[in-house]
Amino acid sequence: DAPRTRQDSPALGAMSTAGEPIDPPVLSGGLCYALLFSTLGVILLTTVAIGGRRLLDTDNDNYMTARNTQSGVWLTLSYFASSIGAWVIFAVPEAAILGGSIALAGYTISAVVPLVLFEFMTPYLRARLPTGITFAEFVQERYGTENTVVF
């Protein structure tokens, strides 16, 4: 078999009517930077305009905790985003390759079960300690200072 050329396959590149390849347009480096920084500037100004008003009306407690403004679903998603880090990009595929579907199922269960439990625990934690910020404060309230030291 002979190697395929651009003339044989339109998927290998666009052709002119004369059969010569058409080069795609290229943006200059300066224009790329201008587009990048102007986009970032618009996002920054929009964020300040929308969030700045809310930030001025927020006391320190609500700024740190967003107390009772989020549902359990959003708290669970926040917990997921902060606990599942870059390892998920590399460890899960590696486990699936080395251990097969059993290892993949184990990773899935170990990542999902704590989130489901947290979703169901959230209303109880809020009712039990309405001014708490951390889980350690809940442990201290529920089980005492001795257990907090161990925790």
mmCIF file of N, CA, C and O in Angstrom, residues 83-141:
data_model
loop_
_atom_site.group_PDB
_atom_site.id
_atom_site.type_symbol
_atom_site.label_atom_id
_atom_site.label_comp_id
_atom_site.label_asym_id
_atom_site.label_seq_id
_atom_site.Cartn_x
_atom_site.Cartn_y
_atom_site.Cartn_z
ATOM 1 N N SER A 83 -12.008 17.882 47.635
ATOM 2 C CA SER A 83 -11.347 16.652 48.068
ATOM 3 C C SER A 83 -10.808 15.831 46.908
ATOM 4 O O SER A 83 -9.810 15.146 47.050
ATOM 5 N N ILE A 84 -11.473 15.869 45.777
ATOM 6 C CA ILE A 84 -10.996 15.132 44.604
ATOM 7 C C ILE A 84 -10.072 16.067 43.849
ATOM 8 O O ILE A 84 -10.494 17.027 43.240
ATOM 9 N N GLY A 85 -8.813 15.768 43.883
ATOM 10 C CA GLY A 85 -7.828 16.655 43.261
ATOM 11 C C GLY A 85 -7.324 16.117 41.945
ATOM 12 O O GLY A 85 -7.997 15.356 41.251
ATOM 13 N N ALA A 86 -6.105 16.482 41.623
ATOM 14 C CA ALA A 86 -5.506 16.074 40.350
ATOM 15 C C ALA A 86 -5.257 14.571 40.303
ATOM 16 O O ALA A 86 -5.123 14.004 39.222
ATOM 17 N N TRP A 87 -5.219 13.910 41.456
ATOM 18 C CA TRP A 87 -4.993 12.468 41.456
ATOM 19 C C TRP A 87 -6.053 11.736 40.646
ATOM 20 O O TRP A 87 -5.785 10.680 40.086
ATOM 21 N N VAL A 88 -7.264 12.276 40.589
ATOM 22 C CA VAL A 88 -8.341 11.583 39.890
ATOM 23 C C VAL A 88 -8.039 11.458 38.393
ATOM 24 O O VAL A 88 -8.522 10.551 37.736
ATOM 25 N N ILE A 89 -7.213 12.346 37.862
ATOM 26 C CA ILE A 89 -6.871 12.284 36.444
ATOM 27 C C ILE A 89 -5.958 11.094 36.161
ATOM 28 O O ILE A 89 -6.059 10.456 35.119
ATOM 29 N N PHE A 90 -5.083 10.772 37.113
ATOM 30 C CA PHE A 90 -4.083 9.747 36.868
ATOM 31 C C PHE A 90 -4.383 8.426 37.582
ATOM 32 O O PHE A 90 -4.145 7.359 37.031
ATOM 33 N N ALA A 91 -4.869 8.483 38.795
ATOM 34 C CA ALA A 91 -5.008 7.265 39.594
ATOM 35 C C ALA A 91 -6.124 6.356 39.097
ATOM 36 O O ALA A 91 -5.961 5.137 39.073
ATOM 37 N N VAL A 92 -7.250 6.899 38.719
ATOM 38 C CA VAL A 92 -8.373 6.062 38.289
ATOM 39 C C VAL A 92 -8.057 5.313 36.995
ATOM 40 O O VAL A 92 -8.265 4.092 36.928
ATOM 41 N N PRO A 93 -7.542 5.970 35.962
ATOM 42 C CA PRO A 93 -7.180 5.194 34.767
ATOM 43 C C PRO A 93 -6.092 4.152 35.042
ATOM 44 O O PRO A 93 -6.135 3.051 34.503
ATOM 45 N N GLU A 94 -5.140 4.506 35.892
ATOM 46 C CA GLU A 94 -4.087 3.551 36.220
ATOM 47 C C GLU A 94 -4.665 2.336 36.939
ATOM 48 O O GLU A 94 -4.318 1.191 36.639
ATOM 49 N N ALA A 95 -5.558 2.583 37.891
ATOM 50 C CA ALA A 95 -6.186 1.473 38.596
ATOM 51 C C ALA A 95 -7.022 0.620 37.649
ATOM 52 O O ALA A 95 -7.042 -0.604 37.759
ATOM 53 N N ALA A 96 -7.709 1.266 36.713
ATOM 54 C CA ALA A 96 -8.518 0.513 35.754
ATOM 55 C C ALA A 96 -7.639 -0.348 34.853
ATOM 56 O O ALA A 96 -8.008 -1.474 34.517
ATOM 57 N N ILE A 97 -6.470 0.154 34.486
ATOM 58 C CA ILE A 97 -5.569 -0.621 33.631
ATOM 59 C C ILE A 97 -4.945 -1.770 34.420
ATOM 60 O O ILE A 97 -4.884 -2.898 33.955
ATOM 61 N N LEU A 98 -4.492 -1.472 35.634
ATOM 62 C CA LEU A 98 -3.800 -2.501 36.416
ATOM 63 C C LEU A 98 -4.758 -3.487 37.078
ATOM 64 O O LEU A 98 -4.469 -4.672 37.163
ATOM 65 N N GLY A 99 -5.915 -2.992 37.557
ATOM 66 C CA GLY A 99 -6.817 -3.858 38.317
ATOM 67 C C GLY A 99 -8.103 -4.212 37.615
ATOM 68 O O GLY A 99 -8.908 -4.979 38.140
ATOM 69 N N GLY A 100 -8.354 -3.610 36.476
ATOM 70 C CA GLY A 100 -9.563 -3.943 35.723
ATOM 71 C C GLY A 100 -10.803 -3.267 36.276
ATOM 72 O O GLY A 100 -10.748 -2.271 36.994
ATOM 73 N N SER A 101 -11.938 -3.849 35.947
ATOM 74 C CA SER A 101 -13.224 -3.234 36.305
ATOM 75 C C SER A 101 -13.480 -3.263 37.805
ATOM 76 O O SER A 101 -14.166 -2.389 38.329
ATOM 77 N N ILE A 102 -12.914 -4.230 38.513
ATOM 78 C CA ILE A 102 -13.089 -4.282 39.977
ATOM 79 C C ILE A 102 -12.429 -3.060 40.619
ATOM 80 O O ILE A 102 -13.011 -2.412 41.499
ATOM 81 N N ALA A 103 -11.225 -2.736 40.210
ATOM 82 C CA ALA A 103 -10.528 -1.564 40.754
ATOM 83 C C ALA A 103 -11.259 -0.279 40.392
ATOM 84 O O ALA A 103 -11.370 0.636 41.210
ATOM 85 N N LEU A 104 -11.776 -0.199 39.174
ATOM 86 C CA LEU A 104 -12.528 0.979 38.762
ATOM 87 C C LEU A 104 -13.796 1.136 39.594
ATOM 88 O O LEU A 104 -14.132 2.239 40.035
ATOM 89 N N ALA A 105 -14.482 0.031 39.843
ATOM 90 C CA ALA A 105 -15.682 0.080 40.692
ATOM 91 C C ALA A 105 -15.317 0.490 42.116
ATOM 92 O O ALA A 105 -16.046 1.251 42.764
ATOM 93 N N GLY A 106 -14.180 0.008 42.621
ATOM 94 C CA GLY A 106 -13.738 0.389 43.962
ATOM 95 C C GLY A 106 -13.456 1.871 44.070
ATOM 96 O O GLY A 106 -13.854 2.526 45.053
ATOM 97 N N TYR A 107 -12.792 2.445 43.076
ATOM 98 C CA TYR A 107 -12.543 3.885 43.074
ATOM 99 C C TYR A 107 -13.856 4.670 42.999
ATOM 100 O O TYR A 107 -14.034 5.676 43.673
ATOM 101 N N THR A 108 -14.763 4.216 42.180
ATOM 102 C CA THR A 108 -16.047 4.905 42.042
ATOM 103 C C THR A 108 -16.805 4.902 43.358
ATOM 104 O O THR A 108 -17.312 5.940 43.804
ATOM 105 N N ILE A 109 -16.884 3.743 43.990
ATOM 106 C CA ILE A 109 -17.611 3.641 45.259
ATOM 107 C C ILE A 109 -16.936 4.485 46.337
ATOM 108 O O ILE A 109 -17.604 5.193 47.091
ATOM 109 N N SER A 110 -15.600 4.445 46.398
ATOM 110 C CA SER A 110 -14.901 5.195 47.444
ATOM 111 C C SER A 110 -15.010 6.705 47.243
ATOM 112 O O SER A 110 -14.878 7.467 48.188
ATOM 113 N N ALA A 111 -15.261 7.158 46.026
ATOM 114 C CA ALA A 111 -15.427 8.590 45.786
ATOM 115 C C ALA A 111 -16.869 9.039 45.976
ATOM 116 O O ALA A 111 -17.120 10.174 46.381
ATOM 117 N N VAL A 112 -17.831 8.161 45.721
ATOM 118 C CA VAL A 112 -19.239 8.563 45.742
ATOM 119 C C VAL A 112 -19.893 8.366 47.110
ATOM 120 O O VAL A 112 -20.698 9.201 47.546
ATOM 121 N N VAL A 113 -19.567 7.293 47.809
ATOM 122 C CA VAL A 113 -20.230 6.994 49.081
ATOM 123 C C VAL A 113 -20.067 8.118 50.110
ATOM 124 O O VAL A 113 -21.053 8.534 50.735
ATOM 125 N N PRO A 114 -18.867 8.681 50.317
ATOM 126 C CA PRO A 114 -18.774 9.792 51.277
ATOM 127 C C PRO A 114 -19.626 11.001 50.873
ATOM 128 O O PRO A 114 -20.183 11.687 51.731
ATOM 129 N N LEU A 115 -19.754 11.244 49.578
ATOM 130 C CA LEU A 115 -20.574 12.367 49.132
ATOM 131 C C LEU A 115 -22.045 12.133 49.418
ATOM 132 O O LEU A 115 -22.758 13.042 49.843
ATOM 133 N N VAL A 116 -22.509 10.924 49.197
ATOM 134 C CA VAL A 116 -23.913 10.604 49.482
ATOM 135 C C VAL A 116 -24.170 10.698 50.979
ATOM 136 O O VAL A 116 -25.188 11.255 51.415
ATOM 137 N N LEU A 117 -23.252 10.179 51.787
ATOM 138 C CA LEU A 117 -23.413 10.283 53.236
ATOM 139 C C LEU A 117 -23.416 11.734 53.697
ATOM 140 O O LEU A 117 -24.212 12.121 54.563
ATOM 141 N N PHE A 118 -22.536 12.535 53.135
ATOM 142 C CA PHE A 118 -22.484 13.957 53.493
ATOM 143 C C PHE A 118 -23.785 14.660 53.139
ATOM 144 O O PHE A 118 -24.262 15.506 53.893
ATOM 145 N N GLU A 119 -24.376 14.315 52.002
ATOM 146 C CA GLU A 119 -25.655 14.914 51.597
ATOM 147 C C GLU A 119 -26.737 14.643 52.632
ATOM 148 O O GLU A 119 -27.524 15.522 52.968
ATOM 149 N N PHE A 120 -26.769 13.426 53.170
ATOM 150 C CA PHE A 120 -27.789 13.088 54.159
ATOM 151 C C PHE A 120 -27.454 13.609 55.550
ATOM 152 O O PHE A 120 -28.348 13.828 56.367
ATOM 153 N N MET A 121 -26.170 13.814 55.850
ATOM 154 C CA MET A 121 -25.768 14.317 57.168
ATOM 155 C C MET A 121 -25.916 15.827 57.302
ATOM 156 O O MET A 121 -26.003 16.339 58.413
ATOM 157 N N THR A 122 -25.940 16.549 56.193
ATOM 158 C CA THR A 122 -25.935 18.006 56.229
ATOM 159 C C THR A 122 -27.068 18.599 57.058
ATOM 160 O O THR A 122 -26.813 19.458 57.914
ATOM 161 N N PRO A 123 -28.340 18.201 56.880
ATOM 162 C CA PRO A 123 -29.399 18.793 57.704
ATOM 163 C C PRO A 123 -29.203 18.517 59.198
ATOM 164 O O PRO A 123 -29.457 19.392 60.035
ATOM 165 N N TYR A 124 -28.744 17.325 59.545
ATOM 166 C CA TYR A 124 -28.509 16.993 60.945
ATOM 167 C C TYR A 124 -27.392 17.859 61.531
ATOM 168 O O TYR A 124 -27.517 18.379 62.647
ATOM 169 N N LEU A 125 -26.313 18.032 60.784
ATOM 170 C CA LEU A 125 -25.202 18.849 61.271
ATOM 171 C C LEU A 125 -25.630 20.301 61.462
ATOM 172 O O LEU A 125 -25.257 20.946 62.449
ATOM 173 N N ARG A 126 -26.421 20.821 60.533
ATOM 174 C CA ARG A 126 -26.890 22.200 60.658
ATOM 175 C C ARG A 126 -27.819 22.382 61.852
ATOM 176 O O ARG A 126 -27.764 23.389 62.547
ATOM 177 N N ALA A 127 -28.696 21.406 62.087
ATOM 178 C CA ALA A 127 -29.623 21.508 63.212
ATOM 179 C C ALA A 127 -28.893 21.369 64.545
ATOM 180 O O ALA A 127 -29.228 22.038 65.516
ATOM 181 N N ARG A 128 -27.912 20.501 64.595
ATOM 182 C CA ARG A 128 -27.199 20.233 65.840
ATOM 183 C C ARG A 128 -26.258 21.366 66.234
ATOM 184 O O ARG A 128 -26.097 21.678 67.398
ATOM 185 N N LEU A 129 -25.606 21.985 65.252
ATOM 186 C CA LEU A 129 -24.639 23.043 65.522
ATOM 187 C C LEU A 129 -24.825 24.163 64.496
ATOM 188 O O LEU A 129 -24.074 24.263 63.532
ATOM 189 N N PRO A 130 -25.831 25.008 64.694
ATOM 190 C CA PRO A 130 -26.159 26.005 63.668
ATOM 191 C C PRO A 130 -25.087 27.069 63.445
ATOM 192 O O PRO A 130 -25.037 27.669 62.382
ATOM 193 N N THR A 131 -24.210 27.295 64.424
ATOM 194 C CA THR A 131 -23.178 28.326 64.239
ATOM 195 C C THR A 131 -21.805 27.729 63.971
ATOM 196 O O THR A 131 -20.823 28.448 63.929
ATOM 197 N N GLY A 132 -21.734 26.423 63.778
ATOM 198 C CA GLY A 132 -20.450 25.766 63.546
ATOM 199 C C GLY A 132 -19.920 26.020 62.151
ATOM 200 O O GLY A 132 -20.664 26.277 61.214
ATOM 201 N N ILE A 133 -18.600 25.939 62.026
ATOM 202 C CA ILE A 133 -17.958 26.133 60.739
ATOM 203 C C ILE A 133 -17.303 24.841 60.269
ATOM 204 O O ILE A 133 -17.420 24.467 59.119
ATOM 205 N N THR A 134 -16.623 24.140 61.180
ATOM 206 C CA THR A 134 -15.876 22.957 60.779
ATOM 207 C C THR A 134 -16.485 21.693 61.370
ATOM 208 O O THR A 134 -17.254 21.730 62.325
ATOM 209 N N PHE A 135 -16.080 20.557 60.791
ATOM 210 C CA PHE A 135 -16.545 19.275 61.301
ATOM 211 C C PHE A 135 -15.952 19.014 62.690
ATOM 212 O O PHE A 135 -16.588 18.367 63.527
ATOM 213 N N ALA A 136 -14.753 19.527 62.953
ATOM 214 C CA ALA A 136 -14.134 19.365 64.269
ATOM 215 C C ALA A 136 -14.968 20.043 65.354
ATOM 216 O O ALA A 136 -15.063 19.538 66.478
ATOM 217 N N GLU A 137 -15.584 21.168 65.032
ATOM 218 C CA GLU A 137 -16.471 21.825 66.004
ATOM 219 C C GLU A 137 -17.683 20.947 66.314
ATOM 220 O O GLU A 137 -18.138 20.881 67.454
ATOM 221 N N PHE A 138 -18.205 20.274 65.308
ATOM 222 C CA PHE A 138 -19.316 19.362 65.543
ATOM 223 C C PHE A 138 -18.885 18.204 66.435
ATOM 224 O O PHE A 138 -19.605 17.821 67.352
ATOM 225 N N VAL A 139 -17.706 17.641 66.188
ATOM 226 C CA VAL A 139 -17.213 16.539 67.006
ATOM 227 C C VAL A 139 -17.036 17.000 68.448
ATOM 228 O O VAL A 139 -17.395 16.287 69.393
ATOM 229 N N GLN A 140 -16.512 18.212 68.643
ATOM 230 C CA GLN A 140 -16.345 18.726 70.001
ATOM 231 C C GLN A 140 -17.689 18.922 70.682
ATOM 232 O O GLN A 140 -17.848 18.577 71.840
ATOM 233 N N GLU A 141 -18.661 19.454 69.993
ATOM 234 C CA GLU A 141 -19.989 19.659 70.559
ATOM 235 C C GLU A 141 -20.658 18.333 70.901
ATOM 236 O O GLU A 141 -21.287 18.190 71.942
#
